PDB file of C-alpha atoms in Angstrom:
ATOM      1  CA  MET R   1      14.762-226.316 -64.015  1.00 43.00           C
ATOM      2  CA  THR R   2      15.894-222.494 -62.944  1.00 41.00           C
ATOM      3  CA  PRO R   3      12.699-220.240 -63.405  1.00 43.00           C
ATOM      4  CA  GLU R   4      13.313-218.194 -66.539  1.00 43.00           C
ATOM      5  CA  GLY R   5      14.308-214.262 -66.017  1.00 44.00           C
ATOM      6  CA  LYS R   6      16.519-215.895 -62.818  1.00 43.00           C
ATOM      7  CA  ASP R   7      19.836-214.657 -63.918  1.00 45.00           C
ATOM      8  CA  ARG R   8      18.584-211.499 -66.026  1.00 44.00           C
ATOM      9  CA  PRO R   9      20.430-208.519 -64.886  1.00 43.00           C
ATOM     10  CA  ALA R  10      19.337-206.061 -61.806  1.00 44.00           C
ATOM     11  CA  GLY R  11      17.265-203.635 -63.355  1.00 44.00           C
ATOM     12  CA  SER R  12      14.986-205.828 -65.581  1.00 47.00           C
ATOM     13  CA  GLY R  13      12.920-206.605 -62.791  1.00 54.00           C
ATOM     14  CA  ALA R  14      13.971-209.927 -61.696  1.00 54.00           C
ATOM     15  CA  GLY R  15      15.424-208.544 -58.519  1.00 60.00           C
ATOM     16  CA  SER R  16      12.473-206.831 -57.140  1.00 64.00           C
ATOM     17  CA  MET R  17      10.267-209.657 -58.129  1.00 62.00           C
ATOM     18  CA  GLU R  18      12.565-212.192 -56.265  1.00 66.00           C
ATOM     19  CA  ALA R  19      12.753-210.101 -53.072  1.00 66.00           C
ATOM     20  CA  LEU R  20       8.678-210.451 -53.494  1.00 63.00           C
ATOM     21  CA  TYR R  21       8.661-213.670 -53.810  1.00 62.00           C
ATOM     22  CA  PRO R  22      11.954-215.479 -53.316  1.00 63.00           C
ATOM     23  CA  PHE R  23      10.319-219.274 -53.547  1.00 57.00           C
ATOM     24  CA  LEU R  24       9.876-218.493 -57.565  1.00 62.00           C
ATOM     25  CA  TYR R  25      13.086-218.442 -57.879  1.00 63.00           C
ATOM     26  CA  ALA R  26      14.349-221.427 -55.577  1.00 58.00           C
ATOM     27  CA  ASP R  27      15.501-225.140 -56.365  1.00 58.00           C
ATOM     28  CA  THR R  28      11.855-226.425 -57.322  1.00 54.00           C
ATOM     29  CA  GLY R  29      13.934-230.403 -56.740  1.00 61.00           C
ATOM     30  CA  ASP R  30      12.342-230.246 -53.215  1.00 73.00           C
ATOM     31  CA  LEU R  31       9.065-229.190 -53.146  1.00 75.00           C
ATOM     32  CA  SER R  32       8.863-229.319 -49.308  1.00 81.00           C
ATOM     33  CA  ALA R  33      11.545-226.512 -49.089  1.00 79.00           C
ATOM     34  CA  VAL R  34       9.581-224.412 -51.800  1.00 78.00           C
ATOM     35  CA  LEU R  35       6.496-224.995 -49.626  1.00 80.00           C
ATOM     36  CA  GLU R  36       7.963-223.644 -46.044  1.00 84.00           C
ATOM     37  CA  GLN R  37       9.328-220.206 -48.080  1.00 83.00           C
ATOM     38  CA  VAL R  38       5.798-219.582 -49.415  1.00 82.00           C
ATOM     39  CA  ARG R  39       4.489-220.592 -45.760  1.00 85.00           C
ATOM     40  CA  ALA R  40       7.088-217.948 -44.372  1.00 86.00           C
ATOM     41  CA  SER R  41       6.730-215.754 -47.354  1.00 84.00           C
ATOM     42  CA  THR R  42       3.109-215.724 -46.316  1.00 85.00           C
ATOM     43  CA  VAL R  43       3.771-215.257 -42.569  1.00 88.00           C
ATOM     44  CA  ALA R  44       5.844-212.665 -43.010  1.00 86.00           C
ATOM     45  CA  LYS R  45       3.498-210.439 -45.312  1.00 84.00           C
ATOM     46  CA  ALA R  46       1.004-210.642 -42.700  1.00 84.00           C
ATOM     47  CA  GLY R  47       3.064-209.515 -40.146  1.00 85.00           C
ATOM     48  CA  GLU R  48       3.786-206.416 -42.338  1.00 84.00           C
ATOM     49  CA  ILE R  49       0.716-205.831 -42.335  1.00 78.00           C
ATOM     50  CA  VAL R  50      -0.486-206.170 -38.678  1.00 83.00           C
ATOM     51  CA  GLU R  51       2.741-203.842 -37.831  1.00 86.00           C
ATOM     52  CA  LEU R  52       1.502-201.009 -40.323  1.00 79.00           C
ATOM     53  CA  ARG R  53      -1.797-201.305 -39.141  1.00 80.00           C
ATOM     54  CA  ARG R  54      -0.156-200.722 -35.208  1.00 85.00           C
ATOM     55  CA  VAL R  55       1.510-197.956 -36.732  1.00 83.00           C
ATOM     56  CA  ILE R  56      -1.608-196.263 -38.326  1.00 79.00           C
ATOM     57  CA  SER R  57      -3.407-196.492 -35.761  1.00 84.00           C
ATOM     58  CA  ALA R  58      -0.907-195.355 -33.132  1.00 88.00           C
ATOM     59  CA  ARG R  59      -0.261-192.610 -34.833  1.00 82.00           C
ATOM     60  CA  ASP R  60      -4.099-191.693 -36.782  1.00 79.00           C
ATOM     61  CA  GLY R  61      -6.128-193.030 -34.686  1.00 81.00           C
ATOM     62  CA  ALA R  62      -6.938-190.554 -32.624  1.00 85.00           C
ATOM     63  CA  ARG R  63      -7.242-188.039 -35.359  1.00 82.00           C
ATOM     64  CA  LEU R  64      -9.390-190.570 -37.284  1.00 74.00           C
ATOM     65  CA  ALA R  65     -11.795-190.727 -34.453  1.00 82.00           C
ATOM     66  CA  GLU R  66     -11.915-187.473 -34.371  1.00 85.00           C
ATOM     67  CA  CYS R  67     -12.775-186.702 -37.604  1.00 74.00           C
ATOM     68  CA  ALA R  68     -15.545-189.776 -37.936  1.00 76.00           C
ATOM     69  CA  ARG R  69     -17.301-187.679 -35.252  1.00 82.00           C
ATOM     70  CA  GLN R  70     -16.895-184.464 -37.448  1.00 83.00           C
ATOM     71  CA  ALA R  71     -18.521-186.076 -39.885  1.00 72.00           C
ATOM     72  CA  ALA R  72     -21.007-187.724 -38.110  1.00 75.00           C
ATOM     73  CA  ALA R  73     -22.338-184.362 -36.545  1.00 76.00           C
ATOM     74  CA  ARG R  74     -22.911-183.070 -39.712  1.00 67.00           C
ATOM     75  CA  PHE R  75     -24.787-186.073 -41.128  1.00 64.00           C
ATOM     76  CA  ALA R  76     -26.765-185.952 -38.091  1.00 67.00           C
ATOM     77  CA  ALA R  77     -29.017-182.375 -38.801  1.00 77.00           C
ATOM     78  CA  LEU R  78     -30.041-183.689 -41.555  1.00 59.00           C
ATOM     79  CA  CYS R  79     -30.344-187.401 -40.712  1.00 61.00           C
ATOM     80  CA  ASN R  80     -32.237-186.802 -37.807  1.00 62.00           C
ATOM     81  CA  ASP R  81     -34.690-185.107 -39.185  1.00 62.00           C
ATOM     82  CA  ILE R  82     -35.325-185.962 -42.292  1.00 66.00           C
ATOM     83  CA  GLY R  83     -33.538-189.841 -42.817  1.00 68.00           C
ATOM     84  CA  VAL R  84     -30.365-191.088 -44.319  1.00 71.00           C
ATOM     85  CA  ASP R  85     -32.286-192.265 -47.580  1.00 78.00           C
ATOM     86  CA  VAL R  86     -32.170-188.766 -48.811  1.00 80.00           C
ATOM     87  CA  VAL R  87     -28.694-187.723 -47.698  1.00 75.00           C
ATOM     88  CA  PHE R  88     -27.248-187.575 -50.931  1.00 83.00           C
ATOM     89  CA  ALA R  89     -30.275-186.579 -52.234  1.00 88.00           C
ATOM     90  CA  ARG R  90     -30.910-183.426 -50.585  1.00 81.00           C
ATOM     91  CA  GLN R  91     -26.508-182.697 -51.344  1.00 82.00           C
ATOM     92  CA  LEU R  92     -27.343-182.911 -55.332  1.00 89.00           C
ATOM     93  CA  ALA R  93     -30.587-181.292 -54.748  1.00 85.00           C
ATOM     94  CA  ALA R  94     -28.073-178.221 -52.994  1.00 81.00           C
ATOM     95  CA  PHE R  95     -25.058-178.171 -55.459  1.00 84.00           C
ATOM     96  CA  GLY R  96     -26.180-180.134 -58.623  1.00 85.00           C
ATOM     97  CA  GLY R  97     -26.629-178.434 -61.967  1.00 88.00           C
ATOM     98  CA  ARG R  98     -27.016-179.708 -65.864  1.00 90.00           C
ATOM     99  CA  HIS R  99     -23.003-179.412 -66.224  1.00 89.00           C
ATOM    100  CA  ASP R 100     -21.901-181.538 -63.132  1.00 92.00           C
ATOM    101  CA  ILE R 101     -21.712-185.447 -63.203  1.00 91.00           C
ATOM    102  CA  ALA R 102     -22.990-187.418 -60.163  1.00 92.00           C
ATOM    103  CA  ILE R 103     -21.410-190.711 -59.861  1.00 92.00           C
ATOM    104  CA  GLY R 104     -22.539-193.732 -57.508  1.00 94.00           C
ATOM    105  CA  LEU R 105     -20.991-197.051 -56.490  1.00 94.00           C
ATOM    106  CA  SER R 106     -23.250-199.854 -54.776  1.00 95.00           C
ATOM    107  CA  THR R 107     -21.991-203.198 -53.939  1.00 95.00           C
ATOM    108  CA  SER R 108     -25.735-204.580 -54.251  1.00 95.00           C
ATOM    109  CA  GLY R 109     -27.032-201.540 -56.441  1.00 96.00           C
ATOM    110  CA  ASN R 110     -29.919-201.700 -53.963  1.00 96.00           C
ATOM    111  CA  SER R 111     -29.055-199.009 -51.870  1.00 92.00           C
ATOM    112  CA  ALA R 112     -32.190-196.848 -51.477  1.00 92.00           C
ATOM    113  CA  ASN R 113     -29.944-193.555 -50.045  1.00 91.00           C
ATOM    114  CA  LEU R 114     -27.950-193.980 -53.605  1.00 93.00           C
ATOM    115  CA  LEU R 115     -31.160-194.449 -55.770  1.00 95.00           C
ATOM    116  CA  ARG R 116     -33.018-191.656 -54.473  1.00 93.00           C
ATOM    117  CA  ALA R 117     -29.565-189.774 -55.172  1.00 94.00           C
ATOM    118  CA  PHE R 118     -29.594-191.003 -58.890  1.00 96.00           C
ATOM    119  CA  ASP R 119     -33.334-190.228 -59.468  1.00 95.00           C
ATOM    120  CA  GLU R 120     -32.488-186.389 -58.255  1.00 93.00           C
ATOM    121  CA  ALA R 121     -29.638-186.013 -60.280  1.00 95.00           C
ATOM    122  CA  SER R 122     -31.110-187.188 -63.278  1.00 96.00           C
ATOM    123  CA  ARG R 123     -34.157-184.248 -62.931  1.00 94.00           C
ATOM    124  CA  ARG R 124     -31.264-181.554 -62.493  1.00 93.00           C
ATOM    125  CA  GLY R 125     -30.121-182.822 -65.785  1.00 94.00           C
ATOM    126  CA  MET R 126     -26.992-184.259 -64.712  1.00 92.00           C
ATOM    127  CA  LEU R 127     -24.630-186.784 -66.070  1.00 93.00           C
ATOM    128  CA  THR R 128     -25.511-190.141 -64.123  1.00 93.00           C
ATOM    129  CA  ILE R 129     -22.966-192.865 -63.950  1.00 94.00           C
ATOM    130  CA  GLY R 130     -23.852-196.353 -61.937  1.00 94.00           C
ATOM    131  CA  LEU R 131     -21.304-199.059 -60.177  1.00 95.00           C
ATOM    132  CA  ALA R 132     -23.048-201.897 -59.143  1.00 95.00           C
ATOM    133  CA  GLY R 133     -22.084-205.394 -58.525  1.00 94.00           C
ATOM    134  CA  TYR R 134     -24.259-208.700 -58.839  1.00 95.00           C
ATOM    135  CA  SER R 135     -26.810-208.083 -61.790  1.00 95.00           C
ATOM    136  CA  GLY R 136     -27.211-204.588 -60.991  1.00 96.00           C
ATOM    137  CA  GLY R 137     -29.709-204.964 -58.394  1.00 97.00           C
ATOM    138  CA  GLN R 138     -32.584-202.362 -58.440  1.00 97.00           C
ATOM    139  CA  MET R 139     -29.885-199.805 -60.435  1.00 97.00           C
ATOM    140  CA  ALA R 140     -30.260-202.001 -63.134  1.00 96.00           C
ATOM    141  CA  GLU R 141     -33.710-200.265 -63.385  1.00 97.00           C
ATOM    142  CA  LEU R 142     -33.769-196.920 -63.171  1.00 96.00           C
ATOM    143  CA  ASP R 143     -34.295-194.937 -66.317  1.00 96.00           C
ATOM    144  CA  SER R 144     -31.826-191.895 -64.263  1.00 96.00           C
ATOM    145  CA  ILE R 145     -28.517-193.945 -64.407  1.00 95.00           C
ATOM    146  CA  ASP R 146     -27.641-192.746 -68.521  1.00 94.00           C
ATOM    147  CA  TYR R 147     -24.324-194.988 -67.874  1.00 94.00           C
ATOM    148  CA  LEU R 148     -24.309-198.384 -65.100  1.00 94.00           C
ATOM    149  CA  PHE R 149     -21.596-200.049 -65.497  1.00 94.00           C
ATOM    150  CA  VAL R 150     -22.202-203.833 -63.508  1.00 94.00           C
ATOM    151  CA  VAL R 151     -19.492-206.325 -61.973  1.00 94.00           C
ATOM    152  CA  PRO R 152     -21.280-209.635 -62.660  1.00 93.00           C
ATOM    153  CA  SER R 153     -19.799-211.547 -59.081  1.00 92.00           C
ATOM    154  CA  SER R 154     -21.160-212.345 -55.821  1.00 91.00           C
ATOM    155  CA  SER R 155     -18.300-211.784 -53.896  1.00 91.00           C
ATOM    156  CA  ILE R 156     -18.160-208.077 -52.519  1.00 92.00           C
ATOM    157  CA  HIS R 157     -13.938-208.634 -52.458  1.00 90.00           C
ATOM    158  CA  ARG R 158     -13.888-208.779 -55.976  1.00 89.00           C
ATOM    159  CA  ILE R 159     -17.019-206.698 -56.650  1.00 93.00           C
ATOM    160  CA  GLN R 160     -15.223-203.431 -54.539  1.00 91.00           C
ATOM    161  CA  GLU R 161     -12.103-204.787 -56.491  1.00 90.00           C
ATOM    162  CA  ALA R 162     -13.008-204.388 -60.356  1.00 91.00           C
ATOM    163  CA  GLN R 163     -15.195-201.262 -59.515  1.00 93.00           C
ATOM    164  CA  THR R 164     -12.151-199.655 -58.631  1.00 90.00           C
ATOM    165  CA  THR R 165     -10.411-200.190 -61.476  1.00 90.00           C
ATOM    166  CA  ILE R 166     -13.768-199.007 -63.862  1.00 92.00           C
ATOM    167  CA  TYR R 167     -13.201-195.946 -61.545  1.00 89.00           C
ATOM    168  CA  GLN R 168      -9.590-195.740 -62.506  1.00 88.00           C
ATOM    169  CA  VAL R 169      -9.918-196.516 -65.951  1.00 90.00           C
ATOM    170  CA  PHE R 170     -12.888-194.225 -66.576  1.00 90.00           C
ATOM    171  CA  TRP R 171     -10.988-191.414 -65.271  1.00 86.00           C
ATOM    172  CA  GLU R 172      -7.766-191.533 -67.337  1.00 88.00           C
ATOM    173  CA  LEU R 173      -9.984-191.986 -70.598  1.00 89.00           C
ATOM    174  CA  THR R 174     -11.751-189.036 -69.438  1.00 88.00           C
ATOM    175  CA  SER R 175      -8.680-187.455 -68.895  1.00 86.00           C
ATOM    176  CA  THR R 176      -7.114-188.281 -72.442  1.00 86.00           C
ATOM    177  CA  ALA R 177     -10.473-187.273 -73.865  1.00 86.00           C
ATOM    178  CA  LEU R 178     -10.446-183.997 -72.448  1.00 84.00           C
ATOM    179  CA  SER R 179      -7.086-182.945 -73.374  1.00 80.00           C
ATOM    180  CA  LYS R 180      -7.544-183.891 -76.821  1.00 79.00           C
ATOM    181  CA  THR R 181     -10.832-181.799 -77.138  1.00 72.00           C
ATOM    182  CA  SER R 182      -9.458-178.568 -74.580  1.00 65.00           C
ATOM    183  CA  GLY R 183      -6.171-179.126 -74.056  1.00 53.00           C
ATOM    184  CA  ALA R 184      -7.515-178.574 -70.704  1.00 47.00           C
ATOM    185  CA  GLY R 185      -5.126-181.063 -68.901  1.00 44.00           C
ATOM    186  CA  ALA R 186      -7.117-181.996 -65.729  1.00 46.00           C
ATOM    187  CA  VAL R 187     -10.737-182.963 -65.067  1.00 45.00           C
ATOM    188  CA  GLY R 188     -12.771-180.724 -63.130  1.00 44.00           C
ATOM    189  CA  SER R 189     -11.817-177.626 -64.869  1.00 38.00           C
ATOM    190  CA  THR R 190     -15.222-177.195 -65.935  1.00 36.00           C
ATOM    191  CA  GLN R 191     -17.285-178.933 -64.464  1.00 41.00           C
ATOM    192  CA  GLU R 192     -18.019-180.120 -60.663  1.00 44.00           C
ATOM    193  CA  VAL R 193     -18.149-183.924 -59.794  1.00 50.00           C
ATOM    194  CA  SER R 194     -20.356-185.359 -56.932  1.00 52.00           C
ATOM    195  CA  HIS R 195     -19.276-188.323 -55.791  1.00 53.00           C
ATOM    196  CA  VAL R 196     -21.816-190.496 -53.598  1.00 53.00           C
ATOM    197  CA  SER R 197     -21.484-193.917 -52.685  1.00 52.00           C
ATOM    198  CA  GLY R 198     -24.155-195.936 -50.974  1.00 53.00           C
ATOM    199  CA  HIS R 199     -24.057-198.436 -48.467  1.00 48.00           C
ATOM    200  CA  THR R 200     -23.740-202.146 -49.998  1.00 45.00           C
ATOM    201  CA  GLY R 201     -26.703-203.702 -48.546  1.00 48.00           C
TER     202      GLY R 201
END
């Protein structure tokens, strides 16, 4: 049977789908042929990813390495003298205020530097928002997090994918609410957002 949508006119989305997944639009009477198309499509996509990474590495590899060295140098004065556990808390202590927002993401929910950052942000009256995985880890035990969103999974990949979705939806809803109440149209016009992302360990 021909899959529904195979003969849809151009512009309906069928063309782009067929280009991405040609095996879905193939004659399914020959299973081995369909499986071969699936294999070929997977190999082609993997090759495309490898080539894209090669291009980016050749174009930006040196700049990325230099950028990382510059960032590390700025963290090292603080980390060498005090310790990485306070690297976020010290930033919030210097710049955070009661009209600001602190958002922290951790896969495990147990990142010590993130836990300290939330305590510091709460002391300063900031709105605190946490995203964690598993069962929330130590972040679920903190009183200093106003809103904690936990992705109930033990897969790091699935947790991080879901956290990205939560983060994007949160900003869409925030932008909508802000435009309705103030007509500002852009988040961050009246409040500074401090985004701290902890280690996944």
